[in-house]
Coordinates of C-alpha atoms in Angstrom, one line a residue:
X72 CA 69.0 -62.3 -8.6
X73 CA 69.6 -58.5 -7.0
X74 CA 67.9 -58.4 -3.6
X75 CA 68.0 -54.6 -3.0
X76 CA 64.2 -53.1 -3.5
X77 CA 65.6 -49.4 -2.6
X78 CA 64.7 -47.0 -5.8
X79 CA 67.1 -45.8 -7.7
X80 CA 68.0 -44.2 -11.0
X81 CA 71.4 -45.7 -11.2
X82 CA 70.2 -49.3 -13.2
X83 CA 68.8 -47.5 -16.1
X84 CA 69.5 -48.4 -19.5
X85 CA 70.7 -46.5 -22.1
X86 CA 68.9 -43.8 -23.8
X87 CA 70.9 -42.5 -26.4
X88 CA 69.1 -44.5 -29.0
X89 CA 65.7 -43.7 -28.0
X90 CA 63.1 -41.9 -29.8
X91 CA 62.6 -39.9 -26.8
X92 CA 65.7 -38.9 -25.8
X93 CA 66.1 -37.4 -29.5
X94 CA 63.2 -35.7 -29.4
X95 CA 64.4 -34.6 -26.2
X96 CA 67.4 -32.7 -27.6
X97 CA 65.5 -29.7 -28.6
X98 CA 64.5 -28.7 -25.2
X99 CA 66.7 -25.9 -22.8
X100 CA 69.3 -27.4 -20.8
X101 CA 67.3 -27.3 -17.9
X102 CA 64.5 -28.3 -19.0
X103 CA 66.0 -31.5 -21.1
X104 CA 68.2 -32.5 -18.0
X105 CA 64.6 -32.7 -16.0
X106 CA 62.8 -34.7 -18.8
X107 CA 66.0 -36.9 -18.9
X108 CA 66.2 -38.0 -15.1
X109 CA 62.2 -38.4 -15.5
X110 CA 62.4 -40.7 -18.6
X111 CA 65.3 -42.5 -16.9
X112 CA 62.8 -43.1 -14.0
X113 CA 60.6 -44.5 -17.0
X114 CA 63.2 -46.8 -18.1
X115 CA 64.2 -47.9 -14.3
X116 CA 60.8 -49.5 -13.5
X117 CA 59.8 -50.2 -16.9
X118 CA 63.3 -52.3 -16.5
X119 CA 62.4 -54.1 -13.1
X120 CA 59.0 -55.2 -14.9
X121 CA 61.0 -57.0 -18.2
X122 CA 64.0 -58.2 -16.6
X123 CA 63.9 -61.8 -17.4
X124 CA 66.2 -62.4 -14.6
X125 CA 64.1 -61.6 -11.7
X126 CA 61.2 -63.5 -10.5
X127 CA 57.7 -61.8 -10.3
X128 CA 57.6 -61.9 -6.3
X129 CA 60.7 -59.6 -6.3
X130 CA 59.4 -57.1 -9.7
X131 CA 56.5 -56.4 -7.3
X132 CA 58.2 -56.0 -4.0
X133 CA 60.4 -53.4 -6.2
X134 CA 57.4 -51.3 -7.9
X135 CA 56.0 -51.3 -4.5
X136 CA 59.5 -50.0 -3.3
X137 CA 58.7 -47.5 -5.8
X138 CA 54.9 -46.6 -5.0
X139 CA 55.7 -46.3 -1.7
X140 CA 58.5 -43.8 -2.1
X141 CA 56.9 -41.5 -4.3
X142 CA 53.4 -41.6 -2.2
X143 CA 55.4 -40.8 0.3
X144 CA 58.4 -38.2 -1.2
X145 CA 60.4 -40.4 1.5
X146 CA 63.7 -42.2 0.1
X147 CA 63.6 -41.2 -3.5
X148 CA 66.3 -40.6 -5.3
X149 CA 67.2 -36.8 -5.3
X150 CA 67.6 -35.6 -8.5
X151 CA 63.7 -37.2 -9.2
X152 CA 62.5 -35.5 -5.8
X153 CA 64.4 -32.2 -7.6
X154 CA 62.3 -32.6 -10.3
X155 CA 59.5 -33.7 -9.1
X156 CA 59.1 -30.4 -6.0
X157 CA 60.5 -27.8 -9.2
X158 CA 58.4 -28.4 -11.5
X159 CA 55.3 -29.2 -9.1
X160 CA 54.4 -32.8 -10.8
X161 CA 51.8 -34.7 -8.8
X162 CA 53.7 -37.8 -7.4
X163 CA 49.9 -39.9 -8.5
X164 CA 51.1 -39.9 -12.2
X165 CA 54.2 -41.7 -11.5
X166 CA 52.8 -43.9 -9.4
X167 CA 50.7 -44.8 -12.1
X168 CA 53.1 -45.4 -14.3
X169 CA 55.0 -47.4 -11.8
X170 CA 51.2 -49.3 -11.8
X171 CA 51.6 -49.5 -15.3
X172 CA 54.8 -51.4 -15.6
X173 CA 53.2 -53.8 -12.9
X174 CA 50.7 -54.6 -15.1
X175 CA 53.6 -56.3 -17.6
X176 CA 55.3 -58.9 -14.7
X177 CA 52.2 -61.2 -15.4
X178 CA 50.4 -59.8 -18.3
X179 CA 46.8 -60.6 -18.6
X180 CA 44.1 -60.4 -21.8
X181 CA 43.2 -57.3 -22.2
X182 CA 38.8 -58.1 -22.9
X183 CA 38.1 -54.9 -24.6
X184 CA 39.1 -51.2 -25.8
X185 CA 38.3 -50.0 -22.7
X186 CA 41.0 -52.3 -20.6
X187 CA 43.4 -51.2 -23.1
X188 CA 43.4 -47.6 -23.0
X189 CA 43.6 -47.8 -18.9
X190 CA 46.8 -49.3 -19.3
X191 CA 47.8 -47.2 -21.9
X192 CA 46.6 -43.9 -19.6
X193 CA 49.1 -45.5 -16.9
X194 CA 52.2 -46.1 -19.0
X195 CA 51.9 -43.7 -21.9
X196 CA 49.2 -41.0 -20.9
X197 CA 50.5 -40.0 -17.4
X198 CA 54.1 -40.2 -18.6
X199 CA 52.8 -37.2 -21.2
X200 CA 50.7 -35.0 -18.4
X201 CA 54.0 -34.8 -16.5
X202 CA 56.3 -34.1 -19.9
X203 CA 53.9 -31.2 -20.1
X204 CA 55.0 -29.7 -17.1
X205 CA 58.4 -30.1 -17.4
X206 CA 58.5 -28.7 -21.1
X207 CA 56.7 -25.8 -19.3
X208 CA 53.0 -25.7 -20.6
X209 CA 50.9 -23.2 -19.9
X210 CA 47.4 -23.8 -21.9
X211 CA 45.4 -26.2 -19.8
X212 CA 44.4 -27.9 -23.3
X213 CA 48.6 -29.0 -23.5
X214 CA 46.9 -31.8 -21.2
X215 CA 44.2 -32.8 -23.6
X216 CA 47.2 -32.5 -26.4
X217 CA 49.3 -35.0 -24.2
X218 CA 46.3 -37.9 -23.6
X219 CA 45.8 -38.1 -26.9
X220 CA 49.7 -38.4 -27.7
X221 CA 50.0 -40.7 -25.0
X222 CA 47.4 -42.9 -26.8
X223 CA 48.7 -42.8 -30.2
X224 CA 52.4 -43.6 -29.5
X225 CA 51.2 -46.5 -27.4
X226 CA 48.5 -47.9 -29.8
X227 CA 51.7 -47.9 -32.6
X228 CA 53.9 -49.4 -30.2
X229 CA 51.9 -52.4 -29.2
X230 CA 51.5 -52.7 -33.5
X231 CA 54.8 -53.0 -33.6
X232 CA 55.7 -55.2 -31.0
X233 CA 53.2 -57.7 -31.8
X234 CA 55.6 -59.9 -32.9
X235 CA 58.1 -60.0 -30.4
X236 CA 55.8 -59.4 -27.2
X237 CA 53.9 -62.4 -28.2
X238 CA 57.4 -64.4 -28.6
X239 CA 57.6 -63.3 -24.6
X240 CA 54.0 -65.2 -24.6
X241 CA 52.3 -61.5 -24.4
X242 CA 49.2 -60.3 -26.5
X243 CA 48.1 -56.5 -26.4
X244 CA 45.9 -56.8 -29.0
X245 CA 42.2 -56.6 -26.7
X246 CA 39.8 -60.2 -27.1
X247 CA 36.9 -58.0 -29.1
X248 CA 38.8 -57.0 -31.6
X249 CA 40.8 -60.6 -32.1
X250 CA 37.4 -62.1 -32.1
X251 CA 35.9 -59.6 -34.0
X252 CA 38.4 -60.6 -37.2
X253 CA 38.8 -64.3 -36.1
X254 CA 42.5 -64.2 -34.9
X255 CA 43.0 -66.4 -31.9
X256 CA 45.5 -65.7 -29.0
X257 CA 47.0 -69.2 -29.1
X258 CA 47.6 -68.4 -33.4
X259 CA 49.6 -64.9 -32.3
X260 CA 51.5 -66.8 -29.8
X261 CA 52.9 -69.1 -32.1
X262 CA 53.3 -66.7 -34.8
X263 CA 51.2 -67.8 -37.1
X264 CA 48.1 -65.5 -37.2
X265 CA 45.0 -67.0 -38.3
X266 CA 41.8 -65.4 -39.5
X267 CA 41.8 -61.7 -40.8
X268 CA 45.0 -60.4 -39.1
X269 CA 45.4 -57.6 -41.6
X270 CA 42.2 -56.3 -40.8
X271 CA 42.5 -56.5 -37.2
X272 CA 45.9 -54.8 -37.2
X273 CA 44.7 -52.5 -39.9
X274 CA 41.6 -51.2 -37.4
X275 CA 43.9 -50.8 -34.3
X276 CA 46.0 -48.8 -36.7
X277 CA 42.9 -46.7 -37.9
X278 CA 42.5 -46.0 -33.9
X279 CA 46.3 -45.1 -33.8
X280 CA 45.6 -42.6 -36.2
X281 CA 42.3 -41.2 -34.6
X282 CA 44.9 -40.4 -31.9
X283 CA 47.4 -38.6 -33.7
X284 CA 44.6 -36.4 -35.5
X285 CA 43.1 -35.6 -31.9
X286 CA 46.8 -34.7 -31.3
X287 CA 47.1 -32.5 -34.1
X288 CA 43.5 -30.6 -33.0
X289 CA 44.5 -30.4 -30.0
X290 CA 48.1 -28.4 -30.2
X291 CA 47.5 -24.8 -28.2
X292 CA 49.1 -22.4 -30.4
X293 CA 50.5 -20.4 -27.0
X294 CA 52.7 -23.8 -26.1
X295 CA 53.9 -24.8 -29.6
X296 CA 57.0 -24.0 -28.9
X297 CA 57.2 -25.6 -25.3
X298 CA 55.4 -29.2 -27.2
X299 CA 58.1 -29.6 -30.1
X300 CA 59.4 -32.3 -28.4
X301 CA 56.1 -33.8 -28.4
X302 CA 55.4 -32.9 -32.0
X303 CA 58.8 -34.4 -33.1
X304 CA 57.6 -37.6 -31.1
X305 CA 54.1 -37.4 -33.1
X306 CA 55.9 -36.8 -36.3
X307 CA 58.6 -40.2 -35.9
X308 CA 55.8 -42.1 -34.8
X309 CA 53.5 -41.2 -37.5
X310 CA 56.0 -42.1 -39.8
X311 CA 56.6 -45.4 -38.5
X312 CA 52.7 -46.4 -38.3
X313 CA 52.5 -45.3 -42.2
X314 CA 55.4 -47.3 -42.5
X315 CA 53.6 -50.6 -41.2
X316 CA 50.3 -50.0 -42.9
X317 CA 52.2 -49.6 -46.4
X318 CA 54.5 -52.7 -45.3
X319 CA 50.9 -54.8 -44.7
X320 CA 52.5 -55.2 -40.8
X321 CA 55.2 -57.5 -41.3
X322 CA 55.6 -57.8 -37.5
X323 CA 56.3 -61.2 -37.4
X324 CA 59.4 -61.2 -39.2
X325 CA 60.7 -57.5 -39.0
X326 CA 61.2 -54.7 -36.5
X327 CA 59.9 -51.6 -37.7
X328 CA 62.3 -48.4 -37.4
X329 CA 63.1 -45.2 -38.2
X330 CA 67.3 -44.6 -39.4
X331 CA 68.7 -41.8 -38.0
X332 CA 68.6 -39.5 -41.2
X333 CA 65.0 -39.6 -40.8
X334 CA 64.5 -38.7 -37.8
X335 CA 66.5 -35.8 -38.4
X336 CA 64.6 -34.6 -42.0
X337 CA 61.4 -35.0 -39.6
X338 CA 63.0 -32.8 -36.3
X339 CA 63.8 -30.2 -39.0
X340 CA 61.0 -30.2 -40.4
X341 CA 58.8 -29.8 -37.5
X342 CA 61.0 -27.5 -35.7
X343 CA 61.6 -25.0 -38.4
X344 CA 57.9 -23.6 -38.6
X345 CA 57.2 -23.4 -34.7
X346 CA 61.1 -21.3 -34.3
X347 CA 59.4 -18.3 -36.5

């Protein structure tokens, strides 16, 4: 088991293959190398939380490594602090996204709607208000445009995942809608989904796509340019939520994806309209 709690960017995982870092790619040099050493940040402690090799006692001691560091600005490492003092990012959102990732060492039931979207705000909202300022937004609205992102891209990742986060003995799916179809935890845990599963995946869906229409409202004309990273992100995950609602949300015995050549037919055809 690793004993050293001191952050770092060095452990992060590749993110070549991410649907980030692609929608990344568009950005100026600058401006991409900044949203990559923030995302890696992402991945780091998003990392400590999942790592199956660790126990819990020494995931928190490390995200409190973390909290404490970037409360501070005291013994982080320096191409984040870079980051972080250029582009003049409050150090609160990353420490709730470092909050976040706690959140998932011992995950608990999420009761309702409302539990769910504060741990969404921590690990999907706040990592969009400071993509905003690092893709350079100037419209206050760009911040409205990122909550509801945030929300939407996490709402289709936890229908995605239900499968294999409940094969790690996690459920994201909140109680009141579970007992609102008459699915039971223990059923999703062992795979086998009983009551109206459909139903209850295809309302968390229909919330998914509330988000992404509040996303599309909310685009500020003077920062479309600066948000095509985000738009290619709404675009790739819109995709892949139609994907599972036409697909009846196979979840249980497929991973959802989109190929590469897609992703590229969508970049295109997001980019081309906002570059004239």
């Amino acid at each position: 088991m690793r004993t050293d709690l001191r952050p770092t960017l060095a452990e992060a995982a590749s993110t070549s293959s991410s649907n980030l870092a692609f929608a990344l790619r568009c950005l100026p040099a600058g401006r991409r190398h900044a949203a990559l050493v923030f995302y890696r940040f992402c991945r780091v402690v998003d990392d400590i939380a999942d790592d199956p090799n660790c126990d819990p006692g020494w995931k928190r001691q490390a995200l409190e490594a973390w909290e404490v560091a970037l409360s501070s600005k005291q013994d982080l490492p320096g191409e984040l602090l870079e980051v972080i003092e250029t582009y003049e990012i409050n150090p609160d959102l990353l420490v709730a996204i470092v909050q976040g990732c706690e959140m998932d060492i011992a995950p608990r039931p999420f009761g309702t709607l409302v539990e769910l979207r504060d741990y969404c705000w921590k690990v999907a909202c706040a990592v969009g208000l400071v993509s905003v300022r690092i893709f350079g937004c100037q419209d206050p609205q760009s911040d409205r445009y990122a909550l509801h992102l945030g929300y939407a891209l996490q709402f289709t990742n936890i229908l995605r995942d239900v499968g294999e986060d409940a094969a790690l003995g996690r459920v994201y799916l909140p109680d009141e809608l579970l007992l609102a179809h008459g699915v039971s935890r223990p059923s999703l845990l062992a795979g086998q989904p009983d009551g109206n599963f459909l139903a209850l995946m295809q309302d968390m869906a229909s919330l998914a796509a509330s988000e992404f229409e509040a996303t599309r409202r909310n685009l500020p004309p003077k920062d479309a340019k600066a948000l095509l990273s985000g738009e290619i992100m709404a675009a790739v995950y819109g995709k892949l939520l139609k994907s599972m609602r036409s697909d009846r949300f196979q979840v249980f015995s497929k991973r959802y994806s989109i190929p590469r050549w897609q992703k590229l037919a969508i970049a295109l055809r997001v980019a081309v309209p906002l570059k004239f």
